[in-house]
Amino acid sequence: MTTDAQPLPRTAPEDKSMDDLVALCKRRGFVYPASEIYGGLRGFWDYGPLGTQLKNNIRDWWWKCMVECPPLGPDGEPVSIVGLDSSIIQNPKTWEHSGHVGGFNDPLIDCTESKKRYRADHLLIYLIREGDLNFGVSTVAADEAQAEDIRESLEKTGDPPQGFQDKLFVKRLKQYKGGGYVTFKLGTTATPEELAITFSPEGTKQGTLTEPRTFNLMLDTYPGPIRDEENKAYLRPETAQGIFLNFKNVLDTMRVKVPFGIAQIGKSFRNEVTPRNFIFRSREFEQMEMEFFCPPDESQKWYAFWRDERYKWWLSLGVSEENLILRDHDDDELAHYSSACVDVEYKYPFTAPGFGELEGVAHRGCYDLTAHSKGGDNKDSNTKLDYFDQELQVRLQNEGVDKETIKERSRYVPHVIEPASGLTRAVLVLLCEAFTPTPDRDGSKYIMSFKPKFAPVKAGIFPLVNKDGMPEVAQKLYNELRTKHMVEYDGKQSIGKRYARMDEIGTPFCFTIDGQTLEDQTVTVRDRDTLAQERIALDQVSAWLDAKLAE
Ligand code: GAP
């Protein structure tokens, strides 16, 4: 018997409930709150069996696309990228010279009355919501028309329009961080002092808020037996610096020449003041970062290349194009080390119809290698992190360039293009993208519609009933498939309940052994999204599944 395909109902991100998704993740073993039996710990999460598998599938695909089979470069030449796994804790001088000790801060404001502490940008939001509407709105809106929209939304719903927060408030925060005062689009400026004269959310009188103080986001630790300032070290807030520190080691020990990249996946830690939105912003998370070293005069070409490649990569995970954008940073948003940056942004249920960050592709120039290089401002490093470009030397010689210029141009500090993304944030993106409420279907209330290649479990294998020789055939098929793929055998409960469970964990295919199998050696295969059922030959199941997972 075959059953026709039905289209999978599409749900707009703004109609997906994060509460329902978080509940499903807990119920089905994707993500649990960390140390839950002790009441949890804010900003920390544990990945359950299925969440771990999903995360590993994304991680492996990134590694394959970056390190094992990188794309051809802009000139059609193979791109060379090698892998690294550097230590989470490095010499603390690393973070002094990278700028993190001095500059990796959030602005915090204290209330002297309630003793509560707030992030300055969150207080701005508070002012708009609870305080002087006009003050808040006119200070964050781009123009009067937008100010009117915001006022209307606040009056009707008590919230700014959706998508507004992440765009403008985050921008305000960055300006706060950078300049020490807020520059408003309408052309007015306000010092933190002026902002602080308004009331505190939990205070009873005005004038209780302090000036913003910077709060460093790095978590510290004390390796060894003595806990004093001298022995203080940091848990890395990004994997990138471990790559810069090993630039020379890789250059000296591997057969690489500029341009080339070093890629790394691993844990990073940030003492986020307000971890939020499930695993979107946590205090412990995983990153996938690649530093691509290139000659300074080729950096724009490589920046454009990685910008496009990275966008395509996210599409390859099955993320739909309408939920994914590239957003170039304005000059005033750029980090201190960066001369250009573009974010890949996703339309999360909590940002929709706006978008939130997923990956940044930054042009870091020669900032990091120079900062860690012996000489100049750095009296701690014992190594010069520059590069002698032999090919360029020969080319310049052939062009008849004079010796002095050749000497000057062939040794340089490479520029760096950095695609930096969050692995745990990628898990969130795939969870959000796959999450599909199906209230009108029999059985499953939700389908996790992962692209088959990334689904934690690739197939369910069921005997229709637990008798008449069906379990034996199903078990034999399971034993064959389990040597290649993550598959599950399930012979318990009704077939409808078994399908429903597979739908909720996102298993794309279910093979059922029934009475007909025993007669003609065929099985039914059911498609999770379309519910279509077709019969295929039992001895073709393995090849059929291989082909589907290769798509
Ligand atoms: N090396 C550059 C760098 O770390 P970033 O924009 O701060 O740049 C890169 O971080 C990516 O890491 C972000 O795009 C995001 O996906 C992820 N990320 C950053 N902070 C995070 C957090 N607190 N929780 C989860 N993911 C985070």
Coordinates of C-alpha atoms and ligand atoms in Angstrom, one line a residue:
M1 CA 0.0 0.0 0.0
T2 CA 1.2 3.5 -0.6
T3 CA -0.1 6.7 0.9
D4 CA 0.0 10.1 -0.8
A5 CA 2.1 13.0 0.4
Q6 CA 0.6 15.8 2.5
P7 CA 2.4 19.1 2.7
L8 CA 4.0 19.8 6.1
P9 CA 2.2 22.8 7.7
R10 CA 4.5 25.9 7.7
T11 CA 4.7 27.9 10.9
A12 CA 6.1 31.5 10.9
P13 CA 8.8 32.0 13.5
E14 CA 6.6 34.6 15.3
D15 CA 3.9 31.9 15.8
K16 CA 6.3 29.3 17.3
S17 CA 6.1 29.3 21.1
M18 CA 9.5 29.2 22.8
D19 CA 7.9 27.7 26.0
D20 CA 6.5 24.8 23.9
L21 CA 9.9 24.3 22.2
V22 CA 11.8 24.4 25.6
A23 CA 9.3 21.9 27.0
L24 CA 9.7 19.6 24.1
C25 CA 13.5 19.8 24.4
K26 CA 13.3 18.7 28.0
R27 CA 10.7 16.0 27.4
R28 CA 12.5 14.5 24.5
G29 CA 16.1 14.7 25.7
F30 CA 17.5 17.5 23.7
V31 CA 18.4 20.1 26.4
Y32 CA 18.0 20.1 30.2
P33 CA 18.7 22.9 32.7
A34 CA 22.1 22.3 34.2
S35 CA 22.1 20.9 37.8
E36 CA 18.4 20.9 37.7
I37 CA 18.0 18.7 40.8
Y38 CA 19.7 21.5 42.8
G39 CA 17.5 24.2 41.3
G40 CA 19.6 24.8 38.2
L41 CA 22.3 27.5 37.6
R42 CA 21.4 30.5 35.5
G43 CA 23.1 30.6 32.1
F44 CA 24.1 26.9 32.1
W45 CA 22.5 24.1 30.2
D46 CA 23.1 20.3 29.7
Y47 CA 22.7 18.7 26.3
G48 CA 20.7 15.4 26.6
P49 CA 21.4 12.4 24.4
L50 CA 19.5 13.8 21.3
G51 CA 20.8 17.4 21.8
T52 CA 24.3 16.0 22.0
Q53 CA 23.8 14.0 18.8
L54 CA 22.3 17.0 17.0
K55 CA 25.2 19.2 18.2
N56 CA 27.8 16.7 17.0
N57 CA 26.1 16.4 13.6
I58 CA 26.4 20.2 13.1
R59 CA 30.0 20.2 14.5
D60 CA 31.1 17.4 12.2
W61 CA 29.5 19.1 9.1
W62 CA 31.3 22.4 10.0
W63 CA 34.6 20.5 10.4
K64 CA 34.1 18.7 7.1
C65 CA 33.3 21.9 5.2
M66 CA 36.1 23.9 6.8
V67 CA 39.0 21.5 7.4
E68 CA 38.5 18.2 5.6
C69 CA 36.9 19.4 2.3
P70 CA 37.1 23.3 2.2
P71 CA 35.6 25.0 -0.8
L72 CA 37.6 26.3 -3.8
G73 CA 38.8 29.9 -3.2
P74 CA 37.8 33.0 -5.2
D75 CA 40.4 32.2 -7.9
G76 CA 39.3 28.5 -8.2
E77 CA 42.3 27.3 -6.2
P78 CA 41.8 24.9 -3.3
V79 CA 41.7 26.6 0.0
S80 CA 44.0 25.3 2.8
I81 CA 42.7 25.1 6.3
V82 CA 44.1 23.1 9.2
G83 CA 42.5 22.2 12.6
L84 CA 43.5 23.0 16.1
D85 CA 42.4 22.2 19.7
S86 CA 44.0 24.8 22.0
S87 CA 43.7 25.0 25.7
I88 CA 40.8 26.7 27.4
I89 CA 43.1 28.3 29.9
Q90 CA 46.1 30.2 28.5
N91 CA 48.7 32.5 30.0
P92 CA 46.7 35.4 31.4
K93 CA 48.9 37.8 29.4
T94 CA 47.0 36.5 26.3
W95 CA 43.9 38.4 27.4
E96 CA 45.8 41.5 28.4
H97 CA 47.3 41.8 24.9
S98 CA 44.2 40.7 23.1
G99 CA 42.3 43.6 24.7
H100 CA 39.9 41.4 26.7
V101 CA 41.2 42.4 30.2
G102 CA 40.7 46.1 29.4
G103 CA 37.9 46.1 26.9
F104 CA 35.6 43.1 27.2
N105 CA 33.0 44.8 29.3
D106 CA 29.3 45.4 29.8
P107 CA 28.2 48.7 31.4
L108 CA 26.4 48.1 34.8
I109 CA 24.4 50.5 36.9
D110 CA 23.7 50.0 40.6
C111 CA 20.8 51.2 42.6
T112 CA 22.0 52.5 45.9
E113 CA 18.6 52.1 47.5
S114 CA 17.4 48.6 46.3
K115 CA 21.0 47.3 46.0
K116 CA 20.0 45.8 42.6
R117 CA 22.3 45.9 39.6
Y118 CA 21.3 46.5 36.0
R119 CA 22.8 46.5 32.6
A120 CA 22.7 50.0 31.3
D121 CA 20.9 49.0 28.0
H122 CA 18.3 47.1 30.0
L123 CA 17.6 50.2 32.1
L124 CA 17.0 52.1 28.9
I125 CA 14.4 49.5 27.9
Y126 CA 12.9 49.9 31.3
L127 CA 12.7 53.7 31.0
I128 CA 10.8 53.2 27.8
R129 CA 8.4 50.6 29.2
E130 CA 7.7 52.1 32.6
G131 CA 9.1 55.6 32.7
D132 CA 8.9 58.6 30.5
L133 CA 7.7 57.2 27.2
N134 CA 8.7 60.2 25.2
F135 CA 12.1 60.4 26.7
G136 CA 12.8 56.8 25.9
V137 CA 11.3 56.6 22.5
S138 CA 12.8 59.7 21.1
T139 CA 16.2 58.7 22.3
V140 CA 16.2 55.3 20.5
A141 CA 14.2 55.8 17.4
A142 CA 15.8 56.4 14.1
D143 CA 13.3 59.1 13.1
E144 CA 9.9 60.5 14.1
A145 CA 8.0 57.9 12.1
Q146 CA 9.7 55.1 13.9
A147 CA 9.2 56.8 17.2
E148 CA 5.5 57.0 16.5
D149 CA 5.4 53.2 15.7
I150 CA 7.2 52.4 18.9
R151 CA 4.9 54.7 21.0
E152 CA 1.9 53.0 19.5
S153 CA 3.2 49.5 20.2
L154 CA 4.1 50.4 23.8
E155 CA 0.8 51.9 24.5
K156 CA -1.1 49.0 23.0
T157 CA 1.0 46.0 24.2
G158 CA 3.4 47.4 26.8
D159 CA 6.3 46.2 24.6
P160 CA 8.4 47.8 21.9
P161 CA 7.6 46.4 18.4
Q162 CA 9.0 42.9 17.9
G163 CA 12.5 42.9 16.4
F164 CA 13.1 46.4 17.6
Q165 CA 15.1 45.5 20.7
D166 CA 17.8 43.5 19.2
K167 CA 18.4 46.0 16.4
L168 CA 18.5 49.3 18.2
F169 CA 19.1 48.5 21.9
V170 CA 22.0 46.4 21.1
K171 CA 23.4 49.2 19.0
R172 CA 22.9 51.6 21.9
L173 CA 24.8 49.3 24.2
K174 CA 27.7 49.1 21.8
Q175 CA 27.8 52.9 21.7
Y176 CA 27.7 53.0 25.4
K177 CA 30.6 50.6 25.6
G178 CA 32.6 52.4 23.0
G179 CA 32.1 56.1 23.7
G180 CA 31.2 56.4 27.3
Y181 CA 28.0 58.3 26.4
V182 CA 25.1 57.5 24.2
T183 CA 24.7 59.2 20.9
F184 CA 21.2 59.3 19.7
K185 CA 20.0 59.2 16.1
L186 CA 17.9 62.2 16.5
G187 CA 21.0 64.3 17.0
T188 CA 20.8 64.8 20.7
T189 CA 23.3 63.3 23.2
A190 CA 22.9 62.3 26.8
T191 CA 25.6 61.4 29.3
P192 CA 25.1 58.4 31.5
E193 CA 24.7 60.8 34.3
E194 CA 21.7 62.4 32.6
L195 CA 20.2 58.9 32.1
A196 CA 20.9 58.0 35.7
I197 CA 18.8 60.8 37.1
T198 CA 15.7 58.8 36.4
F199 CA 14.4 56.3 38.8
S200 CA 15.4 52.7 39.5
P201 CA 13.0 50.0 38.6
E202 CA 12.9 48.8 42.2
G203 CA 13.6 52.1 44.0
T204 CA 11.1 54.5 45.5
K205 CA 12.8 57.8 44.8
Q206 CA 14.8 59.4 42.0
G207 CA 18.6 59.8 42.0
T208 CA 19.5 56.4 43.3
L209 CA 21.3 55.1 40.2
T210 CA 25.0 55.2 40.0
E211 CA 27.1 56.0 36.9
P212 CA 27.6 53.0 34.7
R213 CA 30.6 50.9 35.7
T214 CA 32.3 48.5 33.4
F215 CA 32.0 44.8 34.3
N216 CA 34.4 42.4 32.7
L217 CA 32.8 39.4 31.1
M218 CA 35.6 36.9 31.6
L219 CA 35.3 34.2 34.2
D220 CA 38.4 33.8 36.2
T221 CA 40.1 30.9 37.9
Y222 CA 43.3 30.1 39.9
P223 CA 45.3 27.3 38.6
G224 CA 47.6 25.9 41.3
P225 CA 47.4 26.0 45.1
I226 CA 47.6 29.8 45.6
R227 CA 44.5 32.0 45.1
D228 CA 45.9 35.4 44.6
E229 CA 46.0 38.1 41.9
E230 CA 49.3 36.9 40.6
N231 CA 47.9 33.4 39.9
K232 CA 44.7 34.6 38.3
A233 CA 43.9 33.1 34.9
Y234 CA 40.8 33.2 32.7
L235 CA 38.5 30.7 31.0
R236 CA 38.7 31.8 27.4
P237 CA 35.8 34.0 26.2
E238 CA 36.5 33.0 22.5
T239 CA 38.4 30.2 20.9
A240 CA 40.1 32.7 18.5
Q241 CA 43.0 33.7 20.6
G242 CA 44.3 30.2 20.9
I243 CA 44.6 30.2 17.2
F244 CA 46.6 33.5 17.1
L245 CA 49.0 32.2 19.7
N246 CA 49.7 29.1 17.6
F247 CA 50.1 30.9 14.3
K248 CA 53.8 30.5 14.2
N249 CA 53.7 26.9 15.5
V250 CA 51.4 25.9 12.7
L251 CA 53.4 27.8 10.1
D252 CA 56.6 26.1 11.3
T253 CA 55.3 22.6 11.6
M254 CA 52.7 22.2 8.8
R255 CA 53.1 22.6 5.0
V256 CA 51.0 25.7 4.9
K257 CA 51.6 29.1 3.3
V258 CA 49.6 32.3 3.4
P259 CA 46.7 32.4 2.5
F260 CA 45.6 29.6 4.8
G261 CA 43.2 29.2 7.8
I262 CA 43.2 27.6 11.2
A263 CA 39.9 26.3 12.5
Q264 CA 38.9 25.4 16.0
I265 CA 35.7 24.2 17.8
G266 CA 35.4 24.3 21.5
K267 CA 33.9 25.7 24.7
S268 CA 34.0 29.4 25.6
F269 CA 32.8 31.1 28.7
R270 CA 31.4 34.6 29.3
N271 CA 30.0 35.9 32.5
E272 CA 27.0 37.3 30.7
V273 CA 25.0 39.7 32.9
T274 CA 21.7 38.6 31.4
P275 CA 21.9 35.1 29.9
R276 CA 18.6 34.7 28.1
N277 CA 16.4 33.1 25.5
F278 CA 17.1 29.5 26.3
I279 CA 20.5 28.5 24.9
F280 CA 20.8 31.7 22.8
R281 CA 23.0 33.5 25.3
S282 CA 24.5 31.3 28.0
R283 CA 27.6 31.6 30.2
E284 CA 29.2 28.4 28.9
F285 CA 28.8 27.7 25.2
E286 CA 30.6 26.3 22.2
Q287 CA 32.1 28.2 19.3
M288 CA 33.2 27.2 15.8
E289 CA 35.8 29.7 14.6
M290 CA 38.2 29.9 11.8
E291 CA 41.0 32.5 11.4
F292 CA 42.0 33.0 7.7
F293 CA 45.4 34.5 7.3
C294 CA 46.0 36.3 4.0
P295 CA 48.2 39.0 2.4
P296 CA 47.0 42.5 3.4
D297 CA 46.2 43.5 -0.2
E298 CA 44.1 40.4 -0.7
S299 CA 42.0 40.8 2.4
Q300 CA 38.9 42.4 0.8
K301 CA 38.7 39.6 -1.7
W302 CA 38.8 37.0 1.1
Y303 CA 36.3 38.9 3.2
A304 CA 33.8 38.9 0.3
F305 CA 34.5 35.2 -0.3
W306 CA 33.9 34.1 3.3
R307 CA 30.9 36.4 3.7
D308 CA 29.2 34.5 0.8
E309 CA 30.5 31.0 1.7
R310 CA 29.2 31.3 5.3
Y311 CA 25.7 32.3 4.2
K312 CA 25.6 29.3 1.9
W313 CA 26.8 27.0 4.6
W314 CA 23.8 27.9 6.9
L315 CA 21.5 27.2 4.0
S316 CA 23.2 23.7 3.7
L317 CA 21.9 23.0 7.2
G318 CA 18.4 23.2 5.9
V319 CA 17.7 26.7 7.3
S320 CA 15.2 28.5 5.0
E321 CA 16.3 31.5 3.0
E322 CA 13.5 33.7 4.3
N323 CA 14.7 33.2 7.9
L324 CA 18.4 34.0 7.2
I325 CA 20.0 37.4 6.3
L326 CA 23.4 38.9 6.0
R327 CA 23.6 42.3 7.9
D328 CA 26.6 44.5 7.4
H329 CA 27.7 46.3 10.6
D330 CA 27.5 50.1 10.7
D331 CA 30.9 51.7 11.4
D332 CA 29.8 52.6 14.9
E333 CA 29.0 49.0 15.7
L334 CA 32.4 47.6 14.8
A335 CA 34.6 46.0 17.5
H336 CA 37.9 47.8 18.3
Y337 CA 39.9 45.3 16.2
S338 CA 37.6 45.2 13.2
S339 CA 37.5 47.3 10.0
A340 CA 34.4 45.5 8.6
C341 CA 32.0 42.9 9.9
V342 CA 28.9 41.2 8.6
D343 CA 26.5 39.1 10.7
V344 CA 24.6 36.1 9.5
E345 CA 21.3 36.6 11.3
Y346 CA 18.4 34.2 11.9
K347 CA 14.7 35.0 12.5
Y348 CA 14.4 33.4 16.0
P349 CA 10.8 33.1 17.5
F350 CA 11.9 35.7 20.1
T351 CA 13.3 38.2 17.6
A352 CA 10.7 37.7 14.8
P353 CA 9.8 39.6 12.6
G354 CA 13.4 40.8 13.4
F355 CA 16.6 38.8 13.3
G356 CA 19.3 38.0 15.8
E357 CA 23.0 37.1 15.5
L358 CA 24.2 33.7 14.6
E359 CA 27.6 34.2 13.1
G360 CA 29.9 37.2 12.6
V361 CA 32.4 37.4 9.7
A362 CA 34.9 40.0 10.7
H363 CA 37.8 41.6 9.0
R364 CA 40.2 41.7 11.9
G365 CA 43.1 43.2 9.9
C366 CA 46.5 42.6 11.5
Y367 CA 45.2 43.5 15.0
D368 CA 45.7 40.2 16.8
L369 CA 48.9 39.0 15.4
T370 CA 50.4 42.5 16.0
A371 CA 49.1 42.6 19.5
H372 CA 50.7 39.2 20.4
S373 CA 53.9 39.8 18.5
K374 CA 57.2 40.5 20.2
G375 CA 58.2 44.2 20.0
G376 CA 56.2 47.4 19.9
D377 CA 53.8 47.6 22.8
N378 CA 54.3 43.9 23.7
K379 CA 57.1 43.3 26.1
D380 CA 55.8 39.9 27.1
S381 CA 55.8 37.9 23.9
N382 CA 59.0 36.2 22.8
T383 CA 58.0 35.6 19.2
K384 CA 57.4 37.8 16.1
L385 CA 54.2 36.8 14.4
D386 CA 54.9 37.9 10.9
Y387 CA 55.3 36.1 7.6
F388 CA 57.9 36.0 4.9
D389 CA 56.1 35.6 1.5
Q390 CA 58.6 33.8 -0.8
E391 CA 56.2 33.6 -3.7
L392 CA 55.6 37.4 -3.5
Q393 CA 59.3 38.0 -3.4
V394 CA 59.9 36.0 -6.6
R395 CA 57.0 37.7 -8.3
L396 CA 58.3 41.1 -7.4
Q397 CA 61.8 40.1 -8.6
N398 CA 60.4 39.0 -11.9
E399 CA 58.5 42.3 -12.2
G400 CA 61.9 44.1 -11.8
V401 CA 60.9 45.8 -8.5
D402 CA 63.8 47.3 -6.6
K403 CA 65.5 45.3 -3.8
E404 CA 64.5 47.7 -1.0
T405 CA 60.8 47.6 -2.0
I406 CA 60.9 43.8 -2.3
K407 CA 62.4 43.5 1.2
E408 CA 59.7 45.8 2.6
R409 CA 56.8 44.1 0.9
S410 CA 57.7 40.4 1.2
R411 CA 57.6 40.4 5.0
Y412 CA 54.3 41.4 6.5
V413 CA 51.8 40.6 9.3
P414 CA 49.0 38.7 7.6
H415 CA 45.5 40.1 7.8
V416 CA 42.8 38.0 9.2
I417 CA 39.2 37.2 8.1
E418 CA 37.3 35.5 10.9
P419 CA 34.1 33.6 10.4
A420 CA 33.0 33.0 14.1
S421 CA 29.8 31.2 15.0
G422 CA 28.3 29.6 18.0
L423 CA 27.8 25.8 17.8
T424 CA 25.3 25.9 20.6
R425 CA 23.5 28.8 18.9
A426 CA 23.5 26.7 15.7
V427 CA 21.7 24.0 17.7
L428 CA 19.1 26.6 18.8
V429 CA 18.7 27.6 15.1
L430 CA 18.0 24.1 14.0
L431 CA 15.7 23.4 16.9
C432 CA 13.7 26.6 16.1
E433 CA 13.7 25.9 12.3
A434 CA 12.6 22.3 12.8
F435 CA 9.9 23.0 15.4
T436 CA 6.6 22.6 13.7
P437 CA 3.3 22.5 15.6
T438 CA 0.9 20.1 13.9
P439 CA -2.4 20.5 15.9
D440 CA -4.5 19.2 13.0
R441 CA -2.6 15.9 12.5
D442 CA -3.5 12.6 14.2
G443 CA -0.8 11.5 16.6
S444 CA 2.0 13.9 16.9
K445 CA 1.3 17.5 18.2
Y446 CA 4.8 18.6 17.0
I447 CA 7.2 17.5 14.3
M448 CA 10.8 18.3 14.5
S449 CA 11.5 18.7 10.8
F450 CA 15.3 18.4 10.7
K451 CA 17.0 18.0 7.4
P452 CA 17.7 14.2 7.5
K453 CA 21.5 14.6 7.5
F454 CA 21.3 16.4 10.8
A455 CA 18.5 14.5 12.6
P456 CA 19.8 12.8 15.7
V457 CA 18.1 9.6 14.9
K458 CA 18.0 8.7 11.2
A459 CA 15.4 6.0 11.1
G460 CA 13.0 4.0 13.3
I461 CA 12.6 0.3 12.6
F462 CA 9.3 -1.2 13.7
P463 CA 7.6 -4.6 13.6
L464 CA 3.9 -3.8 13.0
V465 CA 3.0 -6.3 15.7
N466 CA 5.1 -8.3 18.0
K467 CA 4.4 -11.7 16.5
D468 CA 4.2 -13.7 13.3
G469 CA 7.9 -13.5 12.7
M470 CA 7.8 -9.7 12.3
P471 CA 10.1 -8.8 15.2
E472 CA 12.8 -11.2 13.9
V473 CA 12.9 -9.5 10.5
A474 CA 12.8 -6.0 12.0
Q475 CA 15.6 -6.9 14.4
K476 CA 17.7 -8.2 11.5
L477 CA 17.2 -5.0 9.5
Y478 CA 18.0 -2.9 12.6
N479 CA 21.2 -4.9 13.1
E480 CA 22.2 -4.1 9.5
L481 CA 21.4 -0.4 9.6
R482 CA 22.9 0.3 13.1
T483 CA 26.4 -0.4 11.8
K484 CA 26.2 2.7 9.7
H485 CA 23.7 5.1 11.1
M486 CA 22.0 6.2 14.4
V487 CA 18.8 4.2 14.2
E488 CA 16.3 2.9 16.7
Y489 CA 14.3 -0.3 17.1
D490 CA 10.9 0.1 18.7
G491 CA 8.4 -2.7 19.2
K492 CA 6.4 -1.2 22.1
Q493 CA 3.0 0.5 22.1
S494 CA 0.7 1.1 19.1
I495 CA 2.3 1.9 15.7
G496 CA 0.6 5.4 15.9
K497 CA 2.4 6.2 19.2
R498 CA 5.7 5.0 17.9
Y499 CA 5.3 7.3 14.8
A500 CA 4.4 10.2 17.1
R501 CA 7.5 9.8 19.2
M502 CA 9.7 9.6 16.1
D503 CA 8.0 12.8 14.8
E504 CA 8.8 14.7 18.0
I505 CA 12.4 13.7 18.0
G506 CA 12.7 14.5 14.3
T507 CA 13.4 11.0 12.9
P508 CA 12.9 11.5 9.1
F509 CA 12.1 7.9 8.2
C510 CA 10.3 4.9 9.7
F511 CA 10.6 1.4 8.3
T512 CA 7.8 -1.0 9.2
I513 CA 7.8 -4.7 8.8
D514 CA 4.3 -6.0 8.3
G515 CA 2.5 -9.1 7.1
Q516 CA 3.3 -8.3 3.5
T517 CA 7.0 -8.2 4.3
L518 CA 6.9 -11.9 5.0
E519 CA 5.2 -12.6 1.7
D520 CA 7.1 -10.3 -0.7
Q521 CA 10.2 -9.1 1.1
T522 CA 9.1 -5.4 1.0
V523 CA 8.8 -2.9 3.9
T524 CA 6.9 0.4 4.2
V525 CA 8.9 3.5 4.6
R526 CA 7.0 6.5 6.1
D527 CA 8.2 10.0 5.6
R528 CA 8.0 12.2 8.8
D529 CA 7.1 15.5 7.0
T530 CA 4.7 14.4 4.3
L531 CA 3.3 11.2 6.0
A532 CA 3.7 9.5 2.6
Q533 CA 4.2 5.8 2.7
E534 CA 5.7 3.7 0.0
R535 CA 7.0 0.1 -0.2
I536 CA 10.6 -0.7 -1.0
A537 CA 12.5 -3.9 -1.2
L538 CA 13.9 -5.1 2.2
D539 CA 17.3 -5.6 0.7
Q540 CA 17.3 -2.1 -0.7
V541 CA 16.6 -0.3 2.6
S542 CA 20.2 0.3 3.5
A543 CA 21.1 1.8 0.1
W544 CA 17.9 3.8 0.0
L545 CA 18.7 5.4 3.4
D546 CA 22.3 6.1 2.5
A547 CA 21.1 8.0 -0.6
K548 CA 18.5 10.0 1.5
L549 CA 21.1 11.0 4.1
A550 CA 23.6 12.1 1.5
E551 CA 21.2 14.8 0.2
Ligands
GAP1 N1 36.1 35.6 18.0 C1 35.0 36.5 17.7 C2 33.9 36.3 18.6 O1 33.9 35.5 19.6 P1 31.4 37.0 19.0 O2 30.5 37.7 18.0 O3 31.6 37.5 20.3 O4 32.8 36.9 18.2 C3 30.9 34.6 17.9 O5 31.0 35.5 19.1 C4 29.6 33.8 18.0 O6 29.6 33.0 19.3 C5 28.3 34.6 18.1 O7 27.9 34.9 16.8 C6 27.4 33.6 18.7 O8 26.9 32.7 17.8 C7 28.3 32.9 19.7 N2 28.2 33.4 21.1 C8 28.8 34.5 21.6 N3 28.4 34.7 22.8 C9 27.5 33.7 23.2 C10 26.8 33.3 24.3 N4 26.9 34.0 25.5 N5 26.0 32.2 24.3 C11 25.9 31.5 23.2 N6 26.6 31.8 22.0 C12 27.4 32.9 22.0

